[in-house]
XYZ file of C-alpha atoms in Angstrom:
554
model
C -29.522 18.361 12.979
C -29.746 22.291 12.965
C -26.953 24.918 13.381
C -28.780 25.982 17.162
C -29.025 22.482 18.168
C -25.492 21.427 17.341
C -24.566 24.762 19.545
C -26.141 23.922 22.322
C -24.732 20.544 22.749
C -21.024 22.140 23.135
C -19.722 22.784 26.241
C -18.988 26.350 27.551
C -15.306 25.807 27.449
C -15.221 24.656 23.746
C -17.398 27.746 22.497
C -15.119 29.660 24.504
C -11.779 28.397 22.848
C -14.089 28.760 19.066
C -14.751 32.091 19.715
C -11.313 33.298 20.252
C -9.865 31.628 16.772
C -9.708 33.574 13.479
C -11.098 32.481 10.556
C -10.430 33.683 7.451
C -11.772 33.879 2.941
C -15.329 32.480 4.372
C -17.173 31.565 1.189
C -19.860 30.559 0.106
C -18.799 28.441 -3.057
C -19.849 25.765 -6.335
C -23.749 25.353 -4.565
C -25.753 27.248 -1.926
C -25.194 26.635 1.312
C -21.751 25.117 0.432
C -19.673 27.347 2.872
C -15.716 26.972 3.054
C -13.298 28.893 5.344
C -9.092 28.875 6.566
C -9.155 28.416 10.524
C -6.056 29.792 12.353
C -5.275 28.194 15.697
C -1.760 29.488 16.779
C 0.466 28.943 13.647
C -1.678 26.119 12.328
C -4.062 26.454 9.496
C -6.977 24.192 8.905
C -9.656 23.815 5.985
C -13.183 23.825 7.358
C -16.204 23.079 5.066
C -19.378 23.238 6.341
C -22.633 22.019 3.802
C -26.203 23.318 4.945
C -29.562 22.668 3.616
C -31.324 25.985 4.739
C -30.288 25.880 8.783
C -29.642 22.146 8.502
C -25.977 20.968 8.502
C -26.094 18.081 5.684
C -21.925 17.599 5.631
C -19.149 19.213 7.777
C -15.408 18.236 7.644
C -11.832 19.795 9.067
C -8.544 18.682 7.958
C -7.271 18.925 11.721
C -8.045 15.350 12.797
C -9.448 15.704 15.921
C -12.138 12.991 16.959
C -14.433 15.390 18.058
C -17.892 15.303 16.017
C -17.678 18.958 15.894
C -14.188 20.109 16.656
C -13.370 23.679 17.452
C -12.779 25.014 14.298
C -15.864 23.692 12.880
C -17.601 25.543 15.698
C -15.995 28.272 15.138
C -17.520 28.672 11.409
C -21.072 27.391 13.026
C -20.821 30.594 15.537
C -20.449 32.889 12.227
C -22.785 31.588 9.926
C -25.332 31.376 13.353
C -25.270 34.972 13.697
C -25.231 35.410 10.142
C -28.741 33.498 10.036
C -29.879 35.998 12.891
C -28.672 39.011 11.372
C -28.871 39.027 7.366
C -26.629 42.196 7.404
C -23.536 40.631 8.827
C -20.871 39.349 6.860
C -21.198 38.278 3.152
C -18.817 38.374 0.396
C -18.925 40.203 -2.682
C -22.080 42.444 -1.129
C -22.332 45.899 -2.496
C -24.103 48.905 -1.862
C -25.240 48.949 -4.927
C -27.791 46.382 -4.221
C -28.645 48.335 -1.325
C -27.187 45.702 1.214
C -25.210 46.773 4.135
C -21.090 45.632 3.841
C -18.839 44.219 6.570
C -17.103 46.904 8.519
C -13.880 46.152 7.036
C -15.138 47.241 3.453
C -16.452 50.562 4.424
C -13.117 51.089 6.342
C -11.533 50.638 3.331
C -13.629 52.925 1.210
C -13.201 55.511 3.341
C -9.464 55.364 3.891
C -7.576 57.541 1.538
C -5.075 55.776 -0.809
C -2.055 57.354 1.105
C -3.284 55.542 4.435
C -3.793 52.694 2.765
C -0.486 52.352 1.529
C 1.225 52.936 4.967
C -0.439 50.392 6.239
C 0.231 47.559 3.647
C 3.989 48.906 3.741
C 4.130 47.872 7.305
C 2.049 44.712 6.904
C 4.340 43.530 4.112
C 7.134 44.281 6.456
C 5.911 41.197 9.066
C 3.979 39.352 6.593
C 6.289 38.228 3.385
C 3.645 35.755 2.305
C 0.948 38.440 2.163
C 3.619 40.449 0.115
C 4.269 37.404 -1.967
C 0.414 37.359 -3.016
C 0.265 41.146 -3.419
C 3.006 41.122 -6.153
C 1.812 37.796 -7.911
C -1.673 39.750 -8.099
C -0.457 43.357 -9.244
C 2.966 43.096 -10.534
C 4.170 43.248 -13.941
C 2.755 40.469 -16.016
C 5.789 38.669 -17.299
C 5.255 37.622 -21.467
C 8.223 35.533 -21.314
C 9.538 32.973 -18.473
C 13.236 32.402 -17.345
C 14.386 29.116 -15.498
C 16.122 31.847 -12.829
C 12.255 33.326 -12.746
C 10.735 30.333 -12.226
C 13.350 29.366 -9.072
C 12.696 32.896 -7.635
C 8.788 32.103 -7.502
C 9.304 29.001 -5.475
C 12.045 30.258 -3.291
C 10.320 33.402 -2.260
C 7.443 31.467 -1.413
C 9.474 29.319 1.160
C 10.691 32.399 2.129
C 7.753 34.409 2.893
C 6.429 31.889 5.100
C 9.522 30.338 6.908
C 12.014 32.882 6.327
C 15.563 31.427 6.675
C 14.170 28.797 8.812
C 15.429 24.846 8.027
C 12.978 23.149 9.986
C 9.239 23.634 8.606
C 6.402 22.766 10.376
C 3.373 20.889 8.414
C 1.278 23.597 8.414
C 3.619 25.915 6.608
C 4.332 23.281 4.093
C 0.933 22.760 2.808
C 0.672 26.895 3.208
C 3.996 27.180 0.809
C 2.192 24.601 -1.881
C -0.626 26.837 -2.309
C 1.314 29.666 -2.426
C 3.278 27.704 -5.417
C -0.108 26.255 -6.810
C -1.497 30.011 -7.570
C 1.774 31.788 -8.143
C 2.498 29.088 -11.131
C -0.977 29.415 -12.887
C 0.400 32.185 -15.666
C 3.748 29.701 -15.808
C 1.471 26.874 -16.558
C -1.160 28.972 -19.281
C 2.599 30.251 -20.610
C 4.045 26.356 -21.195
C 0.817 25.700 -22.969
C 0.558 28.479 -25.194
C 4.167 28.321 -26.220
C 4.346 24.407 -26.202
C 6.318 24.483 -29.629
C 9.402 25.943 -28.260
C 11.690 23.093 -26.602
C 12.621 25.437 -23.968
C 9.656 24.735 -21.776
C 11.378 21.783 -21.035
C 14.085 23.669 -19.358
C 11.614 25.578 -17.796
C 9.838 22.820 -16.035
C 12.872 21.425 -15.174
C 13.618 24.316 -13.135
C 10.412 23.908 -10.845
C 11.653 20.234 -10.434
C 15.211 20.942 -9.296
C 14.254 23.674 -7.120
C 11.427 21.730 -5.458
C 13.926 19.406 -4.917
C 16.517 20.970 -4.151
C 14.576 22.775 -1.103
C 13.154 19.598 0.055
C 16.634 18.610 0.792
C 17.403 21.448 2.370
C 15.174 21.946 5.017
C 13.875 19.184 7.758
C 9.751 18.166 7.521
C 7.777 15.253 7.660
C 5.212 14.759 5.051
C 4.739 14.526 0.889
C 3.464 17.543 -0.066
C 6.482 18.699 -2.299
C 6.589 15.253 -3.989
C 2.798 15.838 -4.875
C 3.483 18.751 -5.857
C 5.896 17.552 -8.621
C 3.858 14.704 -9.718
C 1.029 17.554 -9.919
C 3.201 19.283 -12.448
C 4.679 15.926 -13.801
C 0.637 15.626 -15.138
C 0.494 19.296 -16.233
C 3.025 18.873 -18.245
C 2.922 15.551 -19.676
C -0.914 16.704 -20.600
C 0.348 19.872 -22.296
C 3.102 17.900 -24.287
C 0.140 14.794 -25.153
C -1.822 17.654 -26.784
C 0.420 18.968 -29.465
C -1.217 17.973 -32.440
C 1.890 18.217 -34.981
C 3.428 14.919 -35.185
C 6.904 17.059 -36.417
C 6.524 19.221 -32.859
C 5.821 16.417 -30.639
C 8.917 14.344 -31.808
C 11.167 17.097 -31.632
C 9.801 18.129 -28.258
C 10.580 14.610 -26.658
C 13.720 14.220 -28.955
C 14.178 17.273 -26.814
C 13.388 15.825 -23.370
C 15.214 12.299 -24.560
C 18.506 13.906 -24.825
C 18.346 15.771 -21.569
C 17.413 13.040 -19.691
C 20.417 11.380 -20.563
C 23.082 14.057 -20.273
C 25.726 14.090 -17.827
C 23.981 15.602 -14.886
C 20.373 14.575 -15.258
C 21.374 10.925 -15.989
C 18.874 8.020 -14.819
C 17.620 11.043 -12.666
C 13.984 12.464 -11.788
C 13.593 13.499 -15.365
C 12.229 9.359 -15.791
C 9.018 10.095 -13.539
C 8.085 12.931 -16.119
C 8.868 10.925 -19.108
C 6.691 7.910 -18.160
C 4.020 9.833 -17.791
C 4.685 11.765 -21.224
C 4.787 8.049 -22.524
C 1.722 7.113 -20.438
C -0.315 10.378 -21.940
C 0.684 9.489 -25.154
C -1.363 7.465 -27.928
C -0.468 4.080 -29.093
C 1.346 5.070 -32.464
C 3.455 7.964 -30.477
C 4.420 5.193 -27.717
C 5.551 3.106 -30.425
C 7.802 5.798 -31.969
C 9.372 6.120 -27.838
C 9.334 2.279 -27.815
C 11.938 2.183 -30.621
C 14.124 4.538 -29.076
C 14.240 2.771 -25.986
C 15.244 0.028 -28.328
C 17.996 1.943 -29.749
C 19.200 3.102 -26.553
C 19.265 -0.951 -25.066
C 21.450 -1.778 -28.290
C 23.982 0.815 -27.315
C 24.169 -0.111 -23.714
C 24.286 -4.006 -24.424
C 27.505 -3.139 -26.602
C 29.196 -1.411 -23.945
C 28.116 -3.867 -21.306
C 26.344 -1.218 -19.471
C 23.033 -1.596 -17.310
C 20.911 1.386 -16.321
C 19.072 1.670 -12.590
C 16.653 -0.649 -11.884
C 13.768 2.309 -11.954
C 14.395 2.686 -15.448
C 15.436 -0.729 -16.596
C 11.743 -1.455 -15.239
C 10.368 1.039 -17.254
C 12.067 -0.606 -20.397
C 10.924 -3.597 -19.430
C 7.477 -2.636 -19.286
C 7.624 -0.889 -22.453
C 9.155 -3.454 -24.436
C 6.577 -6.382 -23.695
C 3.714 -4.015 -24.292
C 5.068 -3.575 -27.717
C 5.938 -7.278 -28.366
C 9.849 -6.137 -28.587
C 10.888 -7.784 -25.276
C 12.151 -11.265 -26.744
C 14.898 -9.311 -29.163
C 16.111 -7.517 -26.349
C 16.300 -9.974 -23.721
C 19.820 -10.060 -23.304
C 20.211 -6.921 -21.991
C 18.103 -7.791 -18.796
C 19.230 -9.571 -15.984
C 18.099 -10.239 -12.461
C 19.098 -7.275 -9.921
C 20.030 -8.099 -5.867
C 16.867 -7.356 -3.729
C 14.694 -6.151 -6.137
C 12.004 -8.686 -6.301
C 9.309 -6.776 -8.261
C 11.585 -6.615 -11.187
C 12.831 -9.848 -11.243
C 9.789 -11.998 -10.976
C 8.326 -9.294 -14.032
C 11.746 -10.337 -16.165
C 11.633 -13.883 -15.645
C 7.617 -14.293 -16.090
C 8.650 -12.476 -19.450
C 11.405 -14.892 -20.278
C 10.535 -18.256 -19.623
C 8.246 -18.552 -22.136
C 10.683 -18.390 -24.900
C 13.902 -19.487 -22.882
C 13.065 -21.576 -19.643
C 16.717 -22.895 -18.954
C 17.508 -18.807 -18.476
C 14.659 -18.143 -16.708
C 15.430 -21.516 -14.332
C 19.120 -19.910 -14.095
C 17.527 -16.807 -13.398
C 15.729 -17.713 -10.368
C 18.394 -19.772 -9.009
C 20.626 -16.624 -8.940
C 18.084 -14.892 -7.384
C 17.572 -17.666 -4.505
C 20.944 -17.738 -3.977
C 21.339 -13.948 -3.362
C 18.370 -13.694 -1.051
C 18.690 -13.875 2.531
C 15.458 -14.400 4.066
C 14.203 -17.620 2.371
C 10.365 -16.910 2.476
C 11.543 -14.431 -0.008
C 12.177 -17.280 -2.276
C 8.584 -18.796 -2.397
C 7.510 -16.837 -5.500
C 10.809 -17.866 -7.537
C 10.035 -21.415 -6.254
C 6.952 -21.742 -7.659
C 8.106 -20.463 -11.295
C 10.684 -23.433 -10.960
C 7.991 -25.259 -9.476
C 5.885 -24.583 -12.927
C 8.287 -24.835 -15.595
C 9.593 -28.486 -14.233
C 6.490 -29.905 -14.226
C 6.060 -28.449 -17.555
C 9.306 -30.203 -18.913
C 8.242 -33.488 -17.075
C 11.577 -33.181 -15.288
C 10.191 -34.842 -11.719
C 13.659 -35.137 -10.203
C 14.007 -31.377 -10.300
C 10.946 -30.942 -9.080
C 11.012 -32.860 -5.907
C 13.583 -30.885 -4.875
C 11.707 -27.537 -5.286
C 8.883 -29.129 -3.869
C 11.341 -30.241 -1.088
C 12.426 -26.581 -0.540
C 9.076 -25.114 -0.217
C 7.228 -27.442 1.497
C 7.564 -25.912 4.697
C 5.925 -23.090 3.892
C 2.447 -25.060 2.864
C 2.783 -28.745 3.841
C 0.260 -31.350 2.276
C 0.748 -34.919 1.823
C 0.732 -34.751 -2.341
C 3.963 -33.091 -1.924
C 5.337 -35.016 1.091
C 4.624 -38.297 -0.950
C 6.214 -36.866 -4.689
C 9.040 -35.971 -2.820
C 9.708 -39.386 -1.537
C 8.779 -40.851 -4.824
C 10.938 -38.921 -7.286
C 13.921 -37.979 -5.449
C 16.772 -39.627 -5.794
C 18.663 -38.516 -2.897
C 18.335 -41.012 -0.189
C 20.477 -39.133 2.393
C 18.784 -35.862 1.441
C 15.218 -37.546 1.722
C 16.095 -38.973 5.084
C 16.897 -35.860 6.429
C 13.593 -34.566 4.998
C 11.603 -36.566 6.709
C 12.932 -36.539 9.793
C 12.680 -32.373 9.765
C 9.134 -32.786 8.303
C 7.895 -35.644 11.226
C 10.277 -33.350 13.670
C 8.324 -30.548 12.645
C 4.459 -31.737 12.558
C 5.255 -33.143 15.848
C 6.382 -30.081 17.562
C 3.201 -28.147 16.203
C 0.580 -30.403 16.311
C -1.783 -28.144 17.713
C -2.168 -26.461 14.353
C -4.842 -27.288 12.487
C -3.994 -29.652 10.261
C -0.991 -30.658 11.438
C -1.937 -33.875 13.026
C -3.951 -35.023 10.124
C -0.466 -34.664 7.857
C 1.539 -36.396 10.604
C -0.661 -39.265 10.458
C -0.880 -39.217 6.728
C 2.714 -39.680 6.415
C 2.720 -42.757 9.119
C -0.134 -44.097 6.579
C 1.862 -43.763 3.378
C 4.991 -45.220 5.463
C 2.316 -47.945 6.909
C 3.731 -47.305 10.132
C 0.652 -47.932 12.230
C 2.667 -48.847 15.722
C 4.061 -45.430 15.314
C 0.831 -43.567 15.096
C -0.986 -45.552 18.199
C 2.436 -44.428 19.946
C 1.850 -40.708 19.196
C -2.051 -40.215 20.237
C -1.890 -37.598 22.696
C -4.798 -34.546 24.009
C -3.388 -32.927 20.655
C -4.557 -35.185 18.071
C -8.493 -34.211 17.208
C -11.405 -36.629 17.402
C -11.772 -35.944 13.593
C -8.534 -37.481 12.920
C -8.775 -40.389 15.127
C -11.956 -41.070 13.432
C -10.162 -40.941 9.911
C -6.979 -43.607 11.015
C -9.674 -45.896 13.190
C -9.724 -48.879 10.758
C -5.532 -49.008 11.161
C -5.337 -48.218 14.789
C -8.538 -50.657 15.641
C -6.419 -53.372 13.829
C -3.093 -52.838 15.590
C -3.765 -52.936 19.151
C -7.847 -52.337 20.180
C -7.443 -52.437 23.761
C -4.558 -50.542 23.656
C -6.196 -47.910 21.440
C -9.019 -47.904 23.694
C -7.222 -47.228 26.457
C -5.351 -44.254 24.175
C -8.568 -42.831 23.713
C -9.844 -42.684 27.346
C -6.706 -40.937 28.323
C -6.193 -38.527 25.920
C -9.394 -36.822 24.121
C -9.749 -33.753 25.126
C -12.494 -31.304 24.165
C -12.058 -27.385 23.703
C -13.630 -24.544 21.612
C -12.220 -26.263 18.434
C -14.046 -29.687 18.865
C -16.502 -30.264 16.663
C -19.502 -31.845 18.799
C -20.550 -34.254 15.985
C -16.971 -35.561 15.578
C -17.388 -36.788 19.402
C -20.547 -38.289 18.386
C -19.064 -39.981 15.955
C -16.392 -41.280 17.984
C -18.676 -42.533 21.068
C -20.869 -44.483 18.528
C -17.937 -45.968 17.171
C -16.560 -46.758 20.748
C -19.682 -48.350 21.827
C -20.432 -50.517 18.486
C -16.968 -51.930 18.755
C -16.385 -52.977 22.829
C -18.217 -54.476 25.227
C -19.447 -52.573 27.991
C -17.430 -54.208 30.706
C -14.100 -53.094 29.033
C -15.957 -49.803 28.115
C -16.920 -49.253 31.935
C -13.394 -50.412 32.777
C -11.183 -47.528 30.771
C -13.520 -44.744 31.346
C -15.256 -45.187 34.444
C -14.465 -41.095 35.823
C -12.005 -40.271 38.154
C -13.340 -38.535 41.124
C -12.340 -35.397 40.293
C -14.090 -35.421 36.910
C -17.019 -36.839 37.199
C -18.937 -33.627 37.697
C -17.129 -32.583 34.658
C -17.871 -32.264 31.059
C -15.029 -34.685 29.922
C -15.135 -37.178 27.348
C -14.822 -40.232 29.989
C -17.859 -38.828 31.477
C -19.873 -38.443 28.494
C -19.082 -42.026 27.154
C -19.664 -43.855 30.596
C -22.956 -41.501 30.844
C -23.794 -42.941 27.582
C -23.153 -46.650 28.726
C -25.464 -45.872 31.366
C -27.821 -44.850 29.275
C -28.255 -48.029 27.724
C -29.068 -50.142 30.593
């Protein structure tokens, strides 16, 4: 749709609001017709993107999150683009008088004013706009040939101060602005690191970034993940720089330095692990093996001292050793951790193939420590597999009994009753299971399972007694032969009194049930039991359906 058509559909109120907004850095980037800009609304700033094919809008977006097809921020940019279409002499970036084109009024003033006037105005601007002052310093200040840790920390802290001053509470838009300044301010810093990759000092410089951002995050109040994502991006950059070190000698020296710092007293098991993981993942297979050897050496010393790292560290160590087929030789170091299901499952799966007994012990330790029984299911499944493979049917029956309620089925029930040696426990299990099924007969499949258990016990009398409105026609058909053989008249009375039709009833099951009744009972008997009551004679009840079919046969 064309710009003019979109604007014509907007209300006067919306257009008025859009005209009052301030936008900055409207640019045509990457491809013709692709416009981006920042639009300010109060203290908030939003990224707007409009893509045009001539004057037709082919795509548009804004990060304000409003549900309007076109928010006021997009409308503000469309109004500007519309005026440019009408007057090509309006604002255009990089327009130069040398090309015979008109420039913006601001550019004309900039060329006309003297240096002293501009300098005076900028000084006043810097007083109330610290972020602009910082950008000015980063752009025109002296280029540093060498960075110190204090330099990096100052750049990051100054960026925060330029946006929020000394305030501790930061709005989301301000966090976004801070991170944008950080990204731009640290561009030469990353170049410096790449050029000085052989110097072990770069580890300390990056740690200055990490620690400063972390300290800032803990010292202010804000909601969001932008600071964390900034650190993650930094991790990726430094890991990429280290991965491109061609010299194995340099690479080993660099990673050794990082490894030693990671386990120093101040940084023990800290956030440095996140970077080390990325360094490992970015490395070649041969270099990964060197790092795996370092991990194995550390584990040996930890095992001797009976000391364990944090779950995050041990989880990474476990993954590395499994990748390089080094786990079995170091398995004694790893133990289950309370309430760490993901780590425990990975550990037990790794250990079960070469030491099933230890896997059983670990599963039981985890299960004993779980407060919520639903957390036990994956560990019960491991035990079930181990006992199945070993042929220990008595133990397998106890496991099936413990997980039965989460997925009840007749095969497991029969197995439990046939292989469990604890008669008292079996009796309690049977009572609990039948009670659970009876009380929840309305759930799909529970009525059939209840009847299957009674079939297994050959308790057909109980089967007939429990027929009520919750038993589906499909189940009555499956167990017809037992119920009919036990007491056919009592069974017919139960059918007439209890079969109900609702949205879950399969019409084909109803039809088969009616045919069974017609084939196995005399007409007079059917008429006696199925004659509709006065209140139901005109309703679509099972009684009425059977009686109507009887009338049709005359």
